[in-house]
GROMACS .gro file of C-alpha atoms in nm:
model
  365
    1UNK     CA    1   0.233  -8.999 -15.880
    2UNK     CA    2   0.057  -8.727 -15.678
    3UNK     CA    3   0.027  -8.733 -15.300
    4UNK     CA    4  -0.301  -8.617 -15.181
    5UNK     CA    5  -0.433  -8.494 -14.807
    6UNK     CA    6  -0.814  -8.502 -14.800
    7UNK     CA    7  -0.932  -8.285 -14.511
    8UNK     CA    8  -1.300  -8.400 -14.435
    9UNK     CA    9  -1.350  -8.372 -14.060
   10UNK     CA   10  -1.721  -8.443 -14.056
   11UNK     CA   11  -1.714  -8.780 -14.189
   12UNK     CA   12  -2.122  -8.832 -14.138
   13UNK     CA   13  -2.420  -8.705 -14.078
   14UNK     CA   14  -2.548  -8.618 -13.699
   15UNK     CA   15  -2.889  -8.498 -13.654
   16UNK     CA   16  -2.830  -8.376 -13.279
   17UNK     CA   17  -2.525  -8.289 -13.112
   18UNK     CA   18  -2.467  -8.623 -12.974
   19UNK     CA   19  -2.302  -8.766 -13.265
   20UNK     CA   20  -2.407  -9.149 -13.351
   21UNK     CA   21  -2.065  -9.373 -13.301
   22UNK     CA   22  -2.058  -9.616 -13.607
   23UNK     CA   23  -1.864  -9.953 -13.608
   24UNK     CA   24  -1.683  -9.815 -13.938
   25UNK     CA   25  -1.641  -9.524 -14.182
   26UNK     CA   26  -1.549  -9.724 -14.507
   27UNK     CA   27  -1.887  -9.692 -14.612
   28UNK     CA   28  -1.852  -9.283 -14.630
   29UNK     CA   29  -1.847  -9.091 -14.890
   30UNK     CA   30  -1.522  -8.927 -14.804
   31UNK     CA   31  -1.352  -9.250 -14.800
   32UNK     CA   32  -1.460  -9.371 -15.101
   33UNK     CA   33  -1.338  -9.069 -15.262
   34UNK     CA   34  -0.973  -9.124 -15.109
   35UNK     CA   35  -1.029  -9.453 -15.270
   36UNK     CA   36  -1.062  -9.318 -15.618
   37UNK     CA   37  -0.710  -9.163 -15.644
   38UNK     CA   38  -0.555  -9.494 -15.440
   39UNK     CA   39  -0.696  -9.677 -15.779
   40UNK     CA   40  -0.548  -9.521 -16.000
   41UNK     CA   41  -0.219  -9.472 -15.841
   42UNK     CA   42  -0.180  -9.173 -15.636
   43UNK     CA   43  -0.095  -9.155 -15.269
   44UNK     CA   44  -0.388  -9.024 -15.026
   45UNK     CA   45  -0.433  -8.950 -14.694
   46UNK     CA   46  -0.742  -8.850 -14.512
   47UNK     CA   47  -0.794  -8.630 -14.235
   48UNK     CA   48  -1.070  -8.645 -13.986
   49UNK     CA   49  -1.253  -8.522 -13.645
   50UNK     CA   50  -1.171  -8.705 -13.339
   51UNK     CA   51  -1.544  -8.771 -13.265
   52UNK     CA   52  -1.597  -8.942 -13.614
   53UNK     CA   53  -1.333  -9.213 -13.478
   54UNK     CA   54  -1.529  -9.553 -13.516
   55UNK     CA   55  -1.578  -9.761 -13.205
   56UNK     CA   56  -1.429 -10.066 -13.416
   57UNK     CA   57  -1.022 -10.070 -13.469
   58UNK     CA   58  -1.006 -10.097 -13.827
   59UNK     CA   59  -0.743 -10.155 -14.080
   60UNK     CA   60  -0.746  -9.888 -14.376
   61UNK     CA   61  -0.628  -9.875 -14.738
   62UNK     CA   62  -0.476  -9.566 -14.667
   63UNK     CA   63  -0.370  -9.338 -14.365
   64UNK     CA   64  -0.640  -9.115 -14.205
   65UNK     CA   65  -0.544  -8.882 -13.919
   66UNK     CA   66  -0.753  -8.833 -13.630
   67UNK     CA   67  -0.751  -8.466 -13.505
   68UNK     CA   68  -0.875  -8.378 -13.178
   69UNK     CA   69  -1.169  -8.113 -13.150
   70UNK     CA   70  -1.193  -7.794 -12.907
   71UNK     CA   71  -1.411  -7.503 -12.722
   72UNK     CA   72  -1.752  -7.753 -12.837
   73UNK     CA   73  -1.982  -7.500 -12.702
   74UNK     CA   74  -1.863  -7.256 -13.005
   75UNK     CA   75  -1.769  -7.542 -13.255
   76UNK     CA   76  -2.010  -7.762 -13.227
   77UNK     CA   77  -1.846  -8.055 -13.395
   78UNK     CA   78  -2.148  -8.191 -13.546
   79UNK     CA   79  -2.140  -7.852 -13.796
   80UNK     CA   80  -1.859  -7.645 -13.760
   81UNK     CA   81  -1.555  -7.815 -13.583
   82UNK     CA   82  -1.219  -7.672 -13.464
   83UNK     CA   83  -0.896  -7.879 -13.483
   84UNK     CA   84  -0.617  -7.658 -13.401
   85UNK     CA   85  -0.371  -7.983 -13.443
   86UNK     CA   86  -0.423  -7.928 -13.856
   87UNK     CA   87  -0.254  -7.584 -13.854
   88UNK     CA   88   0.064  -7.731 -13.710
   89UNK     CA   89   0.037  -8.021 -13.952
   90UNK     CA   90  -0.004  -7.865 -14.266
   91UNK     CA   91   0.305  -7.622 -14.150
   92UNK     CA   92   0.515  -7.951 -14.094
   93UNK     CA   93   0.398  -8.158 -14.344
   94UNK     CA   94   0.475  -8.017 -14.689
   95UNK     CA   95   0.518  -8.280 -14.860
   96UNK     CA   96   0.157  -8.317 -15.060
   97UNK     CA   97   0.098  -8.197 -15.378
   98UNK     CA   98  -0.288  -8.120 -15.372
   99UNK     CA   99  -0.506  -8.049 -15.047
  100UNK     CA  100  -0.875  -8.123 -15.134
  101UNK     CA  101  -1.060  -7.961 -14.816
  102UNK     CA  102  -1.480  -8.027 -14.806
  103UNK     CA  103  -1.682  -7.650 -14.728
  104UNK     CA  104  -1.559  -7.309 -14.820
  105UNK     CA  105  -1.732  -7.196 -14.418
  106UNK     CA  106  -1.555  -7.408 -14.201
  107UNK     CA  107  -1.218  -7.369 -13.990
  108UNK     CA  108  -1.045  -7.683 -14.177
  109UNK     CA  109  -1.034  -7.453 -14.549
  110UNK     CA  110  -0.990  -7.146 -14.402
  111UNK     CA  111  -0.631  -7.305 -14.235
  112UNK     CA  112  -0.554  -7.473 -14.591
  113UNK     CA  113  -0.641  -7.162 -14.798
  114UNK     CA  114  -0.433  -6.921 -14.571
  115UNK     CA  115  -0.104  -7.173 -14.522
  116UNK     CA  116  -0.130  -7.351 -14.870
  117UNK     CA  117  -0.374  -7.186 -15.108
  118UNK     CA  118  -0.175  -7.271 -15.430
  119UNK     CA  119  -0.201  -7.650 -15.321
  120UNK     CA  120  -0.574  -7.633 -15.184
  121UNK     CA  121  -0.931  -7.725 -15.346
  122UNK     CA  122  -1.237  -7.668 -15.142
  123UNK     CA  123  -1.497  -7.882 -15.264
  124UNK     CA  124  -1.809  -7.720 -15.206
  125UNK     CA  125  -2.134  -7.835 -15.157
  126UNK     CA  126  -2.380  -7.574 -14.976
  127UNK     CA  127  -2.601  -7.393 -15.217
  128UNK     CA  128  -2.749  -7.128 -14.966
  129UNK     CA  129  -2.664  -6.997 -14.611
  130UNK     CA  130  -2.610  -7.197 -14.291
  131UNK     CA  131  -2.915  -7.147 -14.074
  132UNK     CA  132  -2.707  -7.140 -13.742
  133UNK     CA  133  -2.779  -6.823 -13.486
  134UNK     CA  134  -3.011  -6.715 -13.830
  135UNK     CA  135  -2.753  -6.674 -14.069
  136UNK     CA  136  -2.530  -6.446 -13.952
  137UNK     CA  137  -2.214  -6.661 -13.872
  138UNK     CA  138  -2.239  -6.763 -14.214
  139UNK     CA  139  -2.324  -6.448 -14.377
  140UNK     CA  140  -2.005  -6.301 -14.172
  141UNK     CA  141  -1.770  -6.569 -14.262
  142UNK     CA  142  -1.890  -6.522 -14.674
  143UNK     CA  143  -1.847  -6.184 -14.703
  144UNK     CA  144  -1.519  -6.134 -14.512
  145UNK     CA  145  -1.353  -6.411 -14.428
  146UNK     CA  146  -1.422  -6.605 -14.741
  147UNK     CA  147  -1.385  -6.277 -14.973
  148UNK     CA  148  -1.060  -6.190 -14.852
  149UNK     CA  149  -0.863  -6.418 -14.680
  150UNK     CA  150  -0.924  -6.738 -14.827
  151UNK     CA  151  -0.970  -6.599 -15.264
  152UNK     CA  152  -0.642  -6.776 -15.376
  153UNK     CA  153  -0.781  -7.101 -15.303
  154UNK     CA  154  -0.933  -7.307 -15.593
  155UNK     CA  155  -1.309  -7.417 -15.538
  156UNK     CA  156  -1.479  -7.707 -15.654
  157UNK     CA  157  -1.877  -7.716 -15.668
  158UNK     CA  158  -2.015  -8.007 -15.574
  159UNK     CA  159  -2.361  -7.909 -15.769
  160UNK     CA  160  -2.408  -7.657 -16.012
  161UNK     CA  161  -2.662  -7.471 -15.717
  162UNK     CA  162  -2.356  -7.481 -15.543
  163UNK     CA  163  -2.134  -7.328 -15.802
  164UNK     CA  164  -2.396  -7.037 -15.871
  165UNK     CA  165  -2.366  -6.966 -15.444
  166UNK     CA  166  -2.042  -6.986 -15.368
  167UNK     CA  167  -1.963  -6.734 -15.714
  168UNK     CA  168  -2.094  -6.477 -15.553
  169UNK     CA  169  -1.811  -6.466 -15.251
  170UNK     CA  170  -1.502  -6.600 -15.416
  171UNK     CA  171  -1.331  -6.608 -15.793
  172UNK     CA  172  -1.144  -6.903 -15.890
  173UNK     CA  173  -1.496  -7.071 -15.881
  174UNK     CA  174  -1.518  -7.375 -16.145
  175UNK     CA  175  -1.755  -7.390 -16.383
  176UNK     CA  176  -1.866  -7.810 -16.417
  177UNK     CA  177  -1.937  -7.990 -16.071
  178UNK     CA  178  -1.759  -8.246 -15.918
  179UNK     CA  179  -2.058  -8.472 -15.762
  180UNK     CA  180  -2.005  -8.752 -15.469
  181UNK     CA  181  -1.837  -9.066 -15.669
  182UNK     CA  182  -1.917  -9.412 -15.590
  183UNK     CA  183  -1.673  -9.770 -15.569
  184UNK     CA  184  -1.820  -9.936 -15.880
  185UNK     CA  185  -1.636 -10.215 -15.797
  186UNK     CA  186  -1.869 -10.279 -15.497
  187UNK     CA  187  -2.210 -10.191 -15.738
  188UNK     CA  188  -2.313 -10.486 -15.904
  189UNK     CA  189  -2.572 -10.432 -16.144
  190UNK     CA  190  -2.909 -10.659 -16.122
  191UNK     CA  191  -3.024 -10.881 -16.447
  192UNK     CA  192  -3.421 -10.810 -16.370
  193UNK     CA  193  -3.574 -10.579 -16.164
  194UNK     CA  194  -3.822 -10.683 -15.953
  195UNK     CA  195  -4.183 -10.563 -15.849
  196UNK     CA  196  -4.099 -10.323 -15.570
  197UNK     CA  197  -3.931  -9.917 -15.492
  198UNK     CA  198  -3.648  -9.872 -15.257
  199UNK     CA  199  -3.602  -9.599 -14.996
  200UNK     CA  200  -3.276  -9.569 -14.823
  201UNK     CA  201  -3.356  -9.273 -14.549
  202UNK     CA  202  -3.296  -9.162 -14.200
  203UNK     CA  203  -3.673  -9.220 -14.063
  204UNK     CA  204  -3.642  -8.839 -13.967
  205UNK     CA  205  -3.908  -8.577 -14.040
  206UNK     CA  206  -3.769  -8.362 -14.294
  207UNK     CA  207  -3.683  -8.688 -14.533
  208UNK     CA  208  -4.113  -8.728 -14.574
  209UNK     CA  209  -4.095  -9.076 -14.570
  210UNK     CA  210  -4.532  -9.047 -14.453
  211UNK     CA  211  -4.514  -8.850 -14.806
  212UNK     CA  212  -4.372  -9.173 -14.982
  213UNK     CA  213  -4.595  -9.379 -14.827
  214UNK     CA  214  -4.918  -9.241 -14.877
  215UNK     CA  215  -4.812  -9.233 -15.278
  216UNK     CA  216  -4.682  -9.586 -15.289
  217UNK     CA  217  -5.031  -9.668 -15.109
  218UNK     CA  218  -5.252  -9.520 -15.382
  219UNK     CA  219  -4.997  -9.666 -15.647
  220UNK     CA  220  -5.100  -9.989 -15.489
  221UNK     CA  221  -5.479  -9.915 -15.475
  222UNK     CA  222  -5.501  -9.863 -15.858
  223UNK     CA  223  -5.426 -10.146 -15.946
  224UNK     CA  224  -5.055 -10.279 -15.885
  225UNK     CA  225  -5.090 -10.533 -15.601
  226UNK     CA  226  -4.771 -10.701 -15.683
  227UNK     CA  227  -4.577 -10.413 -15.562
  228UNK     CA  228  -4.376 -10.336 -15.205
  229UNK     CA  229  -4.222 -10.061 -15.099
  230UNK     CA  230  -3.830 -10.179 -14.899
  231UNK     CA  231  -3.757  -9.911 -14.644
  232UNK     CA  232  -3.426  -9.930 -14.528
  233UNK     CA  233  -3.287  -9.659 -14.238
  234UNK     CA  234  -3.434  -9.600 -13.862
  235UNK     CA  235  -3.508  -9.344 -13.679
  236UNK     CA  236  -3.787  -9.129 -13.486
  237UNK     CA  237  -4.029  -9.124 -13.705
  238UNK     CA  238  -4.004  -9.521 -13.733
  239UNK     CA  239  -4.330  -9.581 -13.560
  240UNK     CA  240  -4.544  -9.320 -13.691
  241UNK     CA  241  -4.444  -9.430 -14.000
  242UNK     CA  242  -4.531  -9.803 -13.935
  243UNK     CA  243  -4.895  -9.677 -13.784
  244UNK     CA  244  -4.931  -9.477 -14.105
  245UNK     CA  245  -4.889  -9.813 -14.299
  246UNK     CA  246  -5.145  -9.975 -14.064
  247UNK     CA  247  -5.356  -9.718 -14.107
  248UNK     CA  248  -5.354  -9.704 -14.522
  249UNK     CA  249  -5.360 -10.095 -14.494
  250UNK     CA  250  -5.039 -10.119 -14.644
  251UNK     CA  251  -4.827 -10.364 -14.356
  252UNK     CA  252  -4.801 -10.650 -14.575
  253UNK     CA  253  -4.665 -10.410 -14.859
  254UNK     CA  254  -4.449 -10.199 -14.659
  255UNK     CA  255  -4.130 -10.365 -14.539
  256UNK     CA  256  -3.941 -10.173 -14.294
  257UNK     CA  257  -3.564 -10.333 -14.279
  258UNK     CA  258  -3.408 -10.088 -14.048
  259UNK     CA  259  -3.020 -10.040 -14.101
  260UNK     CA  260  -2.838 -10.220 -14.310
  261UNK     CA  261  -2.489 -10.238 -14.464
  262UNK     CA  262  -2.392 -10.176 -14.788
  263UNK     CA  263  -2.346 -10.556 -14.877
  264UNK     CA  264  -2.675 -10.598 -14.743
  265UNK     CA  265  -2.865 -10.296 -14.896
  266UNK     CA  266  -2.711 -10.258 -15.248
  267UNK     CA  267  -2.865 -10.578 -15.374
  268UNK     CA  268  -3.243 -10.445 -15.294
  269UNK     CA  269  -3.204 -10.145 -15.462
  270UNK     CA  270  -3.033 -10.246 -15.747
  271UNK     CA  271  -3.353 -10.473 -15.795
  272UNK     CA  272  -3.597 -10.156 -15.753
  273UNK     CA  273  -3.773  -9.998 -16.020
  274UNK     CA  274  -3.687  -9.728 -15.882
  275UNK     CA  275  -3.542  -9.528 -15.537
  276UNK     CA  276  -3.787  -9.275 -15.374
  277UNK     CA  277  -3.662  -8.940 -15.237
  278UNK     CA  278  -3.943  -8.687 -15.114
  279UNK     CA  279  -3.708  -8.479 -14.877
  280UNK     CA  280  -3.779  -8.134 -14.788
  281UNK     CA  281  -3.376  -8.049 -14.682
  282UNK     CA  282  -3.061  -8.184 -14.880
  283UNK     CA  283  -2.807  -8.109 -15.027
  284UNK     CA  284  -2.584  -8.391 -15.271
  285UNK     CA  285  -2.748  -8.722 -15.176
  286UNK     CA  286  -2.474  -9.003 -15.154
  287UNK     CA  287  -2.802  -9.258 -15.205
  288UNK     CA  288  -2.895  -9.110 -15.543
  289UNK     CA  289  -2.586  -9.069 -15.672
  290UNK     CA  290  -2.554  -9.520 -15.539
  291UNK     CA  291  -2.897  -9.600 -15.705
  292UNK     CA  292  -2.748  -9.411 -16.049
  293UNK     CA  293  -2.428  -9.643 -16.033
  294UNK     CA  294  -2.697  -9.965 -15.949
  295UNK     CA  295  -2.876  -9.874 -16.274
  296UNK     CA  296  -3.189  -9.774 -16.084
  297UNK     CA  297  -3.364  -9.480 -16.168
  298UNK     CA  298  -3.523  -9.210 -15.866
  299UNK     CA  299  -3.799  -9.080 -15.858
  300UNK     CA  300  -3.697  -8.734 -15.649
  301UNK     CA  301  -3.850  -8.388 -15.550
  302UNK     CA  302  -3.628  -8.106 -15.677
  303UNK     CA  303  -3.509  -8.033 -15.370
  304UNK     CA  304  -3.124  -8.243 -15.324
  305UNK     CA  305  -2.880  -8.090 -15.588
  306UNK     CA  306  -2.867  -8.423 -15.783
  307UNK     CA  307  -3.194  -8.374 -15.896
  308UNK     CA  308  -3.022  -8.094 -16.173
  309UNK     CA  309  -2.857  -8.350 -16.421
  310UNK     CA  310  -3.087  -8.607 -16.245
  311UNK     CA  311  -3.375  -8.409 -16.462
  312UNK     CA  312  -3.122  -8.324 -16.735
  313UNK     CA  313  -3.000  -8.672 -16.852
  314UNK     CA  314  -3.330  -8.833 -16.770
  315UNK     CA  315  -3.170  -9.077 -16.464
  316UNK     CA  316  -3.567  -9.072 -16.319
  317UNK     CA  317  -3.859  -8.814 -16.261
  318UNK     CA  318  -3.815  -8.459 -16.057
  319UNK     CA  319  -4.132  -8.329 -15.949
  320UNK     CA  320  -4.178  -8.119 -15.646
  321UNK     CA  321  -4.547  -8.312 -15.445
  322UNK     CA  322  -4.444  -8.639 -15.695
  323UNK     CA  323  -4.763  -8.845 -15.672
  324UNK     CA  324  -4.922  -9.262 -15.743
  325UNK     CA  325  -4.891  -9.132 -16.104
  326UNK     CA  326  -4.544  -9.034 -16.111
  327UNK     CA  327  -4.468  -9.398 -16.022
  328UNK     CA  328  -4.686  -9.523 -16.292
  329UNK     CA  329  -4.509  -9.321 -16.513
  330UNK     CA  330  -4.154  -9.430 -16.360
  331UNK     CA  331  -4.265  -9.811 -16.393
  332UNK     CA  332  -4.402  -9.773 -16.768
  333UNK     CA  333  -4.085  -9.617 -16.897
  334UNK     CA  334  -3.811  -9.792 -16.656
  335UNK     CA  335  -3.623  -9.958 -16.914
  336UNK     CA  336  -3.560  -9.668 -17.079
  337UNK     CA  337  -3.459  -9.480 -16.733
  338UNK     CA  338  -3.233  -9.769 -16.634
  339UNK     CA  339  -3.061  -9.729 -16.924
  340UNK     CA  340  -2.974  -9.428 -16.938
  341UNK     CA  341  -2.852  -9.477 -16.582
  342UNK     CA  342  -2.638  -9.747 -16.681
  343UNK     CA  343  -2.520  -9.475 -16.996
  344UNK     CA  344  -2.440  -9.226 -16.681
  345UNK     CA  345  -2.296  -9.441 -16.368
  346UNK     CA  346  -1.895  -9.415 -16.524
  347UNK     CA  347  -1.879  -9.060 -16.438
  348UNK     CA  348  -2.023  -9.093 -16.098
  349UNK     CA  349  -1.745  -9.342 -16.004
  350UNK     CA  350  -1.444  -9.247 -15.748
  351UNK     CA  351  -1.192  -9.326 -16.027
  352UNK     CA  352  -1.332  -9.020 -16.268
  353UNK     CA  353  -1.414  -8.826 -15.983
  354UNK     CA  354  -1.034  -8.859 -15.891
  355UNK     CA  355  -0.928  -8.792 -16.202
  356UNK     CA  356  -1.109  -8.509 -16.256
  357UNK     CA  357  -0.985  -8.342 -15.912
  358UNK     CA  358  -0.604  -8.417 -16.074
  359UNK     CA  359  -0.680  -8.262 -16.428
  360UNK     CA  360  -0.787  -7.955 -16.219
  361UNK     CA  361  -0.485  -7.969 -15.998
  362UNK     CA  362  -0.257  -7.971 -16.304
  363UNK     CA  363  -0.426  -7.700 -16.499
  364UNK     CA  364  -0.425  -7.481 -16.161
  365UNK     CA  365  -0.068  -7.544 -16.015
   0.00000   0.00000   0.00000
């Protein structure tokens, strides 16, 4: 049995700087990860940002530690927190066997890979520079920090665009990707699918939703009345986006369900013919990588990582501007989609993504 420190201080998303409080973080990525090696019998703890604390006291399968954040106004802790607490605990605390640390350009590695490095994994998703203060932090911290203080470390791609980037600064790069892995305990898969597309989305401008809309709209106009189109997520563009549907005549085909939980939201797009992405910015999208596990194809532009094996095991349709005739196309072959999802969703589970992090561990240490 292993014992494992995850070090993933940005536990979600925040648009601004104000970051959102949630009621609970079991429904992270991060956590479901720590899940994966508490399955199959390894110790794991998790360690987090202050701010990411949920509002809600909640019981955990596991221990997570709670670091407190400093100097804001130069790490932000929406991007690029500081938690000088960490250095002091991994110094104290050497008791774990593998440190898996999320971002090669962030403070959290760089204090694993210079007190630890034979013990530490970064698991690295970025594919391209940070745009902060245009690029130069990040080109900075690259080219020297990451090149020669933090090399011994072991990194992880999250995506093989990721793999090809981070190559460049550091060697003991692996070759095959570790993705985001979902609980396929908590993914039950749907007997029929019915008449309708999912999107599970911030309501922000860069996701496109409008984009979605106005193709679902002419999908509907030529011909496929039975269909609706579930939005779930809020956001600012959540009126302009119900105007748009008001405008395209589309309000009693459009359902906008706002947030919802997992329990809630899993059933609705397992029963989708499909899950529409048409972001402009992303990196790894936890929801693909859920509606692969549900069985449910995407229909995606090629901009998130996923869309790489999304394209090359045929999980759905990649096409930059997709259009009313990419869903036709989506809906005419689904069976065949869904099941190669179905073929696919075991090695996108928090078990083998676990696993795999261990086999790596052992062949490295």
């Amino acid at each position: 049995m292993s014992k494992v420190l995850v070090i993933n201080p940005i536990l979600y998303t925040a648009e601004t700087n104000q970051i959102p409080q949630v009621d609970s973080i079991k429904d992270t990525m991060i956590y479901t990860l720590c899940l994966g090696f508490l399955r199959i019998g390894h110790e794991v703890t998790l360690a987090a940002a202050e701010d990411y604390r949920p509002t809600v006291k909640e019981q955990y399968d596991f221990p997570v530690l709670w670091f407190r954040t400093i100097f804001h106004k130069l790490f932000l802790p929406r991007c690029f927190p500081y938690m000088p607490g960490l250095h002091k605990y991994l110094k104290n605390h050497q008791e774990y066997d593998i440190i898996i640390t999320s971002e090669v350009f962030a403070t959290w590695s760089y204090t694993a890979a210079r007190l630890v490095p034979e013990k530490t994994i970064i698991w690295h998703e970025l594919a391209a520079h940070n745009n902060m203060l245009h690029k130069l932090p990040s080109k900075i911290w690259y080219h020297l920090v990451a090149r020669c203080l933090m090399r011994r470390a072991r990194v992880v791609p999250r995506s093989e665009e990721a793999g090809a980037f981070i190559g460049q600064f550091l060697p003991r790069v692996e070759k095959d990707p570790i993705d985001h892995g979902v609980d396929l305990e908590r993914f039950s898969l749907c007997g029929e699918r019915e008449d309708c597309f999912a999107v599970v989305s911030q309501l922000i401008p860069r996701k496109r939703i409008d984009h979605t809309i106005e193709a679902f709209a002419r999908f509907v106009k030529m011909g496929h009345f039975s269909y609706r189109l579930k939005v779930i997520g809020t956001g600012e563009e959540e009126e302009a986006l119900k105007n748009l549907t008001r405008r395209l005549g589309m309000e009693e085909k459009v359902d906008f369900l706002g947030k919802l939980s997992h329990e809630e939201l899993l059933p609705m797009v397992a029963s989708a013919k499909a899950l529409l992405v048409s972001t402009e910015k992303d990196n790894n999208m936890v929801s693909i990588v859920e509606s692969i596990a549900l069985g449910t194809p995407v229909v995606t532009t090629s901009v998130p990582y996923n869309a790489s094996y999304i394209r090359r095991e045929k999980l759905g349709i990649v096409e930059d501007d997709w259009s009313a005739d990419t869903l036709v196309r989506i809906v005419s072959e689904n069976e065949r989609y869904v099941a190669n999802c179905l073929a696919y969703r075991c090695k996108i589970s928090n078990k083998a993504c676990a696993e795999r992090f261990l086999e790596l561990a052992a062949l490295a240490f």
